[in-house]
Coordinates of C-alpha atoms in Angstrom, one line a residue:
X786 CA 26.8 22.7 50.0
X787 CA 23.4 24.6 49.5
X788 CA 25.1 26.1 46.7
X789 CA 25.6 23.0 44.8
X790 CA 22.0 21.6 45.8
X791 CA 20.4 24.8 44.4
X792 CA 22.5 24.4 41.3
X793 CA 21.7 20.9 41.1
X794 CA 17.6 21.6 41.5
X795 CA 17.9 24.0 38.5
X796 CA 19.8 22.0 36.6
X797 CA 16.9 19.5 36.8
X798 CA 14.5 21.6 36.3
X799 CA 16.0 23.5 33.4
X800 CA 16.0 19.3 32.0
X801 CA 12.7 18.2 33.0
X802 CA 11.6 21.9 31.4
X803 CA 13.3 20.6 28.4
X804 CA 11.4 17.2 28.3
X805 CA 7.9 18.7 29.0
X806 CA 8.6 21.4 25.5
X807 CA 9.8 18.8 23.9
X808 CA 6.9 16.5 24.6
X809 CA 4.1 19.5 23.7
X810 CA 6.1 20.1 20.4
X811 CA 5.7 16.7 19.4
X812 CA 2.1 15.9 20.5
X813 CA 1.2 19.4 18.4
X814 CA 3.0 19.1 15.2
X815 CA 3.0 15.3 15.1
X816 CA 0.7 14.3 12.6
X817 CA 1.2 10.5 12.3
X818 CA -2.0 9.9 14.0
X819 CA -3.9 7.1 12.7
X820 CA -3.4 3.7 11.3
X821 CA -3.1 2.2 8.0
X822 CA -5.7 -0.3 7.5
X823 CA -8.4 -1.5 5.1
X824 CA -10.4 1.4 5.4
X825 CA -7.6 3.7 4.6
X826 CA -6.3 1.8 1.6
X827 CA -10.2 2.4 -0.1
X828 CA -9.3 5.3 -1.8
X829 CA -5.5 4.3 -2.8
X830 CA -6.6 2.8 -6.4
X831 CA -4.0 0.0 -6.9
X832 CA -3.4 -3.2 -5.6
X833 CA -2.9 -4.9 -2.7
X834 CA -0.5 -8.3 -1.7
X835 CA 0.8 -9.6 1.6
X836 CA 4.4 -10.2 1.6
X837 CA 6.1 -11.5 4.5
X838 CA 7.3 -7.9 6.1
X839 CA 3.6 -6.5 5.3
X840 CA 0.9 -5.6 2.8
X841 CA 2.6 -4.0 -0.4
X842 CA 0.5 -1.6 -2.7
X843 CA 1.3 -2.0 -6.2
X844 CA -0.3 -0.9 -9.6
X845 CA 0.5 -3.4 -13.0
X846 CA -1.3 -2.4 -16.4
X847 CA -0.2 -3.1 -20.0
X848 CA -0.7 -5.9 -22.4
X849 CA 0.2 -9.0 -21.0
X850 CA 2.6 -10.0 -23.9
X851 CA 4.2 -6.4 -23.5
X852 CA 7.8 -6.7 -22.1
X853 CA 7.7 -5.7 -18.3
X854 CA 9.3 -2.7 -16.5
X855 CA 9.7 -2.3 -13.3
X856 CA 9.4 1.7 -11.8
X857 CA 10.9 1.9 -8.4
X858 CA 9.9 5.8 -7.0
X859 CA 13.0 7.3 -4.5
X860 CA 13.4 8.0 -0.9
X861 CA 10.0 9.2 0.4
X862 CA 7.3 10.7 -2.6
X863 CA 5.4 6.9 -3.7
X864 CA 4.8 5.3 -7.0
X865 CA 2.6 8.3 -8.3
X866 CA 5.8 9.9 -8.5
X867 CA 6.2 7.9 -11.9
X868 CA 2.9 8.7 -13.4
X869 CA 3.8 10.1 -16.9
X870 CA 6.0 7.1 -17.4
X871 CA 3.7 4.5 -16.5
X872 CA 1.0 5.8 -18.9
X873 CA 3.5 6.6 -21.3
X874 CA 5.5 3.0 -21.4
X875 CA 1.7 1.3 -21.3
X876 CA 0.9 3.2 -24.2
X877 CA 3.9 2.1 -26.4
X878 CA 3.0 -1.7 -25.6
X879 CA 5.5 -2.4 -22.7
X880 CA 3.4 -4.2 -19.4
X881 CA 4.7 -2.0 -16.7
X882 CA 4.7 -2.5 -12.7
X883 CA 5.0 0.0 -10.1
X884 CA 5.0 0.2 -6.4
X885 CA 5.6 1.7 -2.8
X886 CA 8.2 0.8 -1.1
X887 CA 7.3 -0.3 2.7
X888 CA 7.1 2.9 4.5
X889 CA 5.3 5.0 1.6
X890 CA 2.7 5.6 0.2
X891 CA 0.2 2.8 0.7
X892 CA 2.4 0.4 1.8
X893 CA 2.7 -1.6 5.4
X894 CA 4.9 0.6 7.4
X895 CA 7.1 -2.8 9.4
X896 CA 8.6 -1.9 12.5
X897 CA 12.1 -3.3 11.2
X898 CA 15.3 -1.7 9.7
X899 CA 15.1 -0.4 6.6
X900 CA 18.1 -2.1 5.3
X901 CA 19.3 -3.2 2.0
X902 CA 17.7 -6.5 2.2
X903 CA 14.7 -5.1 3.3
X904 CA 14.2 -3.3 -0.2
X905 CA 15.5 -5.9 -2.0
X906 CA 13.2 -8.6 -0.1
X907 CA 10.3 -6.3 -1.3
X908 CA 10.9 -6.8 -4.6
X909 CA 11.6 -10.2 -4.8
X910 CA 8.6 -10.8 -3.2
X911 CA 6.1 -8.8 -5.2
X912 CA 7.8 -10.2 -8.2
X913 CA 7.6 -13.8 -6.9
X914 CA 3.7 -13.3 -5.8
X915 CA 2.6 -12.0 -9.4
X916 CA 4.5 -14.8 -10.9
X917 CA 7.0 -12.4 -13.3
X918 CA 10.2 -14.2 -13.7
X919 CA 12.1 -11.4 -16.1
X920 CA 12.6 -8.2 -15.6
X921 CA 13.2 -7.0 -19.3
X922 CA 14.2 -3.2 -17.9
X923 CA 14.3 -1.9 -14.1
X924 CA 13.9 1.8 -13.7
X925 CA 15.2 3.8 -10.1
X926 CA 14.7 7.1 -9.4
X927 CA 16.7 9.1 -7.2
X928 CA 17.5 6.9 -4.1
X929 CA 15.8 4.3 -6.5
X930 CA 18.9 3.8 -8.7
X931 CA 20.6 2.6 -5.1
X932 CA 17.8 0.1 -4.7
X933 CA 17.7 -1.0 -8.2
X934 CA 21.2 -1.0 -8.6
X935 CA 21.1 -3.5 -5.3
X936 CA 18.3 -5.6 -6.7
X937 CA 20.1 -5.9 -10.0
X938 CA 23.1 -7.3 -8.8
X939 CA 21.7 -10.0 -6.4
X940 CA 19.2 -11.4 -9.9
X941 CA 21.4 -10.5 -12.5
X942 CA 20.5 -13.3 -14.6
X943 CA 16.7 -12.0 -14.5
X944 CA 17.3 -7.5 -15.4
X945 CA 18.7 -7.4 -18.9
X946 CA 18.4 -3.4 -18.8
X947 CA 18.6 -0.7 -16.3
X948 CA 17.7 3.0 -15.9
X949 CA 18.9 5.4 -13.8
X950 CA 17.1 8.7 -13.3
X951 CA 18.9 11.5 -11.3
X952 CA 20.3 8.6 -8.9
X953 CA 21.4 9.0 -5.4
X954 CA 25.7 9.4 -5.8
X955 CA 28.0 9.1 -4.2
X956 CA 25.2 7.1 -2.1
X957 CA 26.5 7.7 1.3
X958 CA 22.5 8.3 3.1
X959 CA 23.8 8.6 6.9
X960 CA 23.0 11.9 9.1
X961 CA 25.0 13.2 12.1
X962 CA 23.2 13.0 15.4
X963 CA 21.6 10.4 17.2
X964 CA 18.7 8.3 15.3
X965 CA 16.0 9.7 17.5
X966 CA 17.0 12.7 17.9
X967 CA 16.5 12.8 14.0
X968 CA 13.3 11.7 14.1
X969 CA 11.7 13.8 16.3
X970 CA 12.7 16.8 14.0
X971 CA 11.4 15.5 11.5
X972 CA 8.4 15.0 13.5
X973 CA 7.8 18.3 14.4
X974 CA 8.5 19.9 11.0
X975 CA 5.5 17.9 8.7
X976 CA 5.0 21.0 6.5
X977 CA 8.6 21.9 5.7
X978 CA 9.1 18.1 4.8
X979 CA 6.2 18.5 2.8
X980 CA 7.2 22.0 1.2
X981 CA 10.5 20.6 0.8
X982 CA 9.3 18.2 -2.1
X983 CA 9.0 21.9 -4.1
X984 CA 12.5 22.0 -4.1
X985 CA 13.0 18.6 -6.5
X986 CA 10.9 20.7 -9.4
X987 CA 12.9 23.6 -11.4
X988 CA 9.4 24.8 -12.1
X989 CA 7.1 23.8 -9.0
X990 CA 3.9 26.1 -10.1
X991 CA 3.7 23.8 -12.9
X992 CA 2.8 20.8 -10.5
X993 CA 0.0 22.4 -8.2
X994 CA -1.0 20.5 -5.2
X995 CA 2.1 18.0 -5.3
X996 CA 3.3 19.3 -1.5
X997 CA -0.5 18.6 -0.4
X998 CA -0.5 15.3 -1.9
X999 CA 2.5 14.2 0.0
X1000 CA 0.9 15.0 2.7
X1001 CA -1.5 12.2 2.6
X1002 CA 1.1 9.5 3.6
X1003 CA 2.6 11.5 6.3
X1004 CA -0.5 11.3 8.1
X1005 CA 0.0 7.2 9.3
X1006 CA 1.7 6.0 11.7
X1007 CA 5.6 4.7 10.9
X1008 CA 6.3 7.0 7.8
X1009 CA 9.0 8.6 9.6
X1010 CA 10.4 5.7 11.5
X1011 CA 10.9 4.3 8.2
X1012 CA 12.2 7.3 6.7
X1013 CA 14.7 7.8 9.5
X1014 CA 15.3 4.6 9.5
X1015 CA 16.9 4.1 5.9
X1016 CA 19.3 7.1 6.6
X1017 CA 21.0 5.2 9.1
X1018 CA 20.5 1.7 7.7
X1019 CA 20.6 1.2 4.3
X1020 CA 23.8 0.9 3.3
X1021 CA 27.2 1.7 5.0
X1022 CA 29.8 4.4 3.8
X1023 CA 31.0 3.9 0.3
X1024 CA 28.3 0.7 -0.3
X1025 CA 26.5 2.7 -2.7
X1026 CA 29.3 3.6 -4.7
X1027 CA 30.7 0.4 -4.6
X1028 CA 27.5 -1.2 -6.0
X1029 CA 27.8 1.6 -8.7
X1030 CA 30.9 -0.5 -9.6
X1031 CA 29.7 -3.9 -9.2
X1032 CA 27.0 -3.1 -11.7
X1033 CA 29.8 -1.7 -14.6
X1034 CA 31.5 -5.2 -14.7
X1035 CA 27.7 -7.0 -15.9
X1036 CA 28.2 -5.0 -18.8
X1037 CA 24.2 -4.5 -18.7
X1038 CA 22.7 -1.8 -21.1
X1039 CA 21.9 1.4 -18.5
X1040 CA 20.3 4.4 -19.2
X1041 CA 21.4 7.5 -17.0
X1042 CA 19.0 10.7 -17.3
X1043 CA 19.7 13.3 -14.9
X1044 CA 18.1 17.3 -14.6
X1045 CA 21.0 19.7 -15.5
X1046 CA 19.4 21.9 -12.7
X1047 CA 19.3 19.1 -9.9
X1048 CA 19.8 21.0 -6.4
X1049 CA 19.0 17.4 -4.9
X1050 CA 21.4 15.8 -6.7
X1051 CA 23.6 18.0 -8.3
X1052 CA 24.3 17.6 -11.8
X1053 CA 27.9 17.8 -11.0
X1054 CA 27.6 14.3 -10.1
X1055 CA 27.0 12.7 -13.4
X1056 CA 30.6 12.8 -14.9
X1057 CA 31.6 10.5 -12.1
X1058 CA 28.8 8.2 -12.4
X1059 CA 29.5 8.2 -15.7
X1060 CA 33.2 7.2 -15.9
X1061 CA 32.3 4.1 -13.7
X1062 CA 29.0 3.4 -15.8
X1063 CA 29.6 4.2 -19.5
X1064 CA 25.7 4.6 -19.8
X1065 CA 23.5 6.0 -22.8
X1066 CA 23.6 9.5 -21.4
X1067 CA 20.4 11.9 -21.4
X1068 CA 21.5 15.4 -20.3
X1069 CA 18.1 17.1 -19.5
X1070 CA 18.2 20.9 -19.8
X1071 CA 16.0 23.2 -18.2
X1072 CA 15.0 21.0 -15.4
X1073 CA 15.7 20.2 -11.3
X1074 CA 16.0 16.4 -9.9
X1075 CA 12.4 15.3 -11.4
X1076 CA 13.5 15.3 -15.3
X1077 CA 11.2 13.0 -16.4
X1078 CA 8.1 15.0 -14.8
X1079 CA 9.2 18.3 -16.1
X1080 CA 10.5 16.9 -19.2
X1081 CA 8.7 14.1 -19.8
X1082 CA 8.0 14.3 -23.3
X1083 CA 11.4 14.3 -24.4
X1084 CA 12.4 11.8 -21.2
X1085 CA 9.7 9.3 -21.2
X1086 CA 10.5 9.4 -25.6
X1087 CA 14.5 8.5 -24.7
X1088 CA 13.4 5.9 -22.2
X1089 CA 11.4 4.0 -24.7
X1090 CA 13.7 4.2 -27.7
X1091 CA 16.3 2.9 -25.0
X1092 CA 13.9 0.0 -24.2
X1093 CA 13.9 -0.7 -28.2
X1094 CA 17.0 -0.5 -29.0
X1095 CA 18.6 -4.1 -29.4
X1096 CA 21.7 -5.0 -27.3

């Protein structure tokens, strides 16, 4: 019997041991350590609306007779992710929105699940508050595409075009384990999240600082709740393909680009997307799952003769 008590007592130690490493790994590496608020929005450039789930930071420009696009970044890197385009689409007369999602960036980080509708809520939202009925073109990147697809097929009336830029596929966003468990990994580990953005670029030396300035948004509280969050949430198995689908039979113009060299998205991908899609298809040699950064001469070019061309 004192056998089993001592086994018992070690046991319970060996778990409270567990609890107290766990507890100084997270208080060390965490670095979500201060709020967003006012103050910290200052220096975000941009604007600012309140939408019912939270403030939303958003960035229009472009003649106001131009035809508007809306740029929707991916999973976790904000809207500066699309700065070539957004300069470049201004330039060649189209008025052009962008924005970060709740969770990113600049955006309110809601204590909710990141769901679908949540995304999709956003969006209607922003678009509602700035008083923009038509969407002439809507633009995803990466887990992007999911959300525009998603958008697209709940206002279908309002997108008459869509691109697709190295899109999430087959779409299925769920990790093993349980949800907090997930979290506080990704808790613990800020730089290799950070360094990890590297591995989207083909050619990372030729975008210096872009790990440090992800790091600015990791730094407020609720990034990776909301990060977490839409692995488990946003859609269930197969809903992302399925929407793939749903979006062939409005027989919309779409315009799928995608880096030959994607290790995020492997290019590999493509020929499937493309069978369900039959897209205008921009293959984009020499480059990883950020074509129209390391490309973006010949990418942001295709984009706007897509945007021209007349359907």
């Amino acid at each position: 019997m004192k056998s089993i008590k001592k086994l018992l007592l070690a046991f319970l130690s060996l778990i409270v041991l567990a609890i107290m490493v766990a507890a100084i790994l997270y208080f060390r590496n965490n670095v979500e350590t201060k709020s967003l608020d006012d103050a910290a929005r200052t220096k975000a450039g941009g604007s600012f609306i309140q939408l019912t789930d939270g403030i939303t930071h958003y960035e229009i420009a472009g003649p106001d007779t131009g035809r508007l696009v809306l740029l929707v970044h991916g999973f976790s890197v904000p809207y500066y992710i699309w700065d070539s385009s957004f300069n470049f689409l201004i330039k060649n007369g189209f008025r052009v929105l962008r924005y970060d999602e709740f969770g990113r960036g600049y955006s309110d980080r809601p204590d909710k699940i990141y769901d679908a509708s949540l995304y999709r809520q956003q969006i209607s939202e922003l678009l509602a508050k700035l008083h923009i009925d038509e969407v002439y073109a809507i633009a995803g990147l990466s887990f992007g595409g999911a959300v525009v697809t998603d958008f697209t097929l709940h206002n279908f009336r309002r997108v008459h075009k869509v691109i697709l830029i190295d899109p999430v596929y087959p779409g299925d966003l769920q990790m093993s384990g349980p949800e907090s468990w997930v979290g506080f990994k990704m808790a613990i580990s800020p730089e290799e999240r950070a360094n990890g953005q590297l591995e989207d670029l083909k050619y990372p030396n030729n975008f210096p600082g872009w790990a440090t300035q992800y790091k600015n948004q990791m730094q407020y509280k609720g990034f990776t709740n909301a990060l977490v969050s839409t692995r488990f949430h946003y859609a269930p198995e197969g809903a992302v393909r399925n929407n793939y689908k749903a979006l062939a039979t409005l027989k919309k113009p779409v315009l799928l680009v995608w880096g030959i060299e994607d290790k995020t998205v492997p290019f590999k991908f493509s020929d499937s997307l493309r069978q369900i899609l039959q897209p205008r298809f921009l293959p984009v040699k020499d480059a990883g799952h950020l074509p129209h950064m390391e490309k973006s001469a010949l990418v942001n070019g295709v984009i706007v003769s897509f945007l021209n061309q007349q359907q």
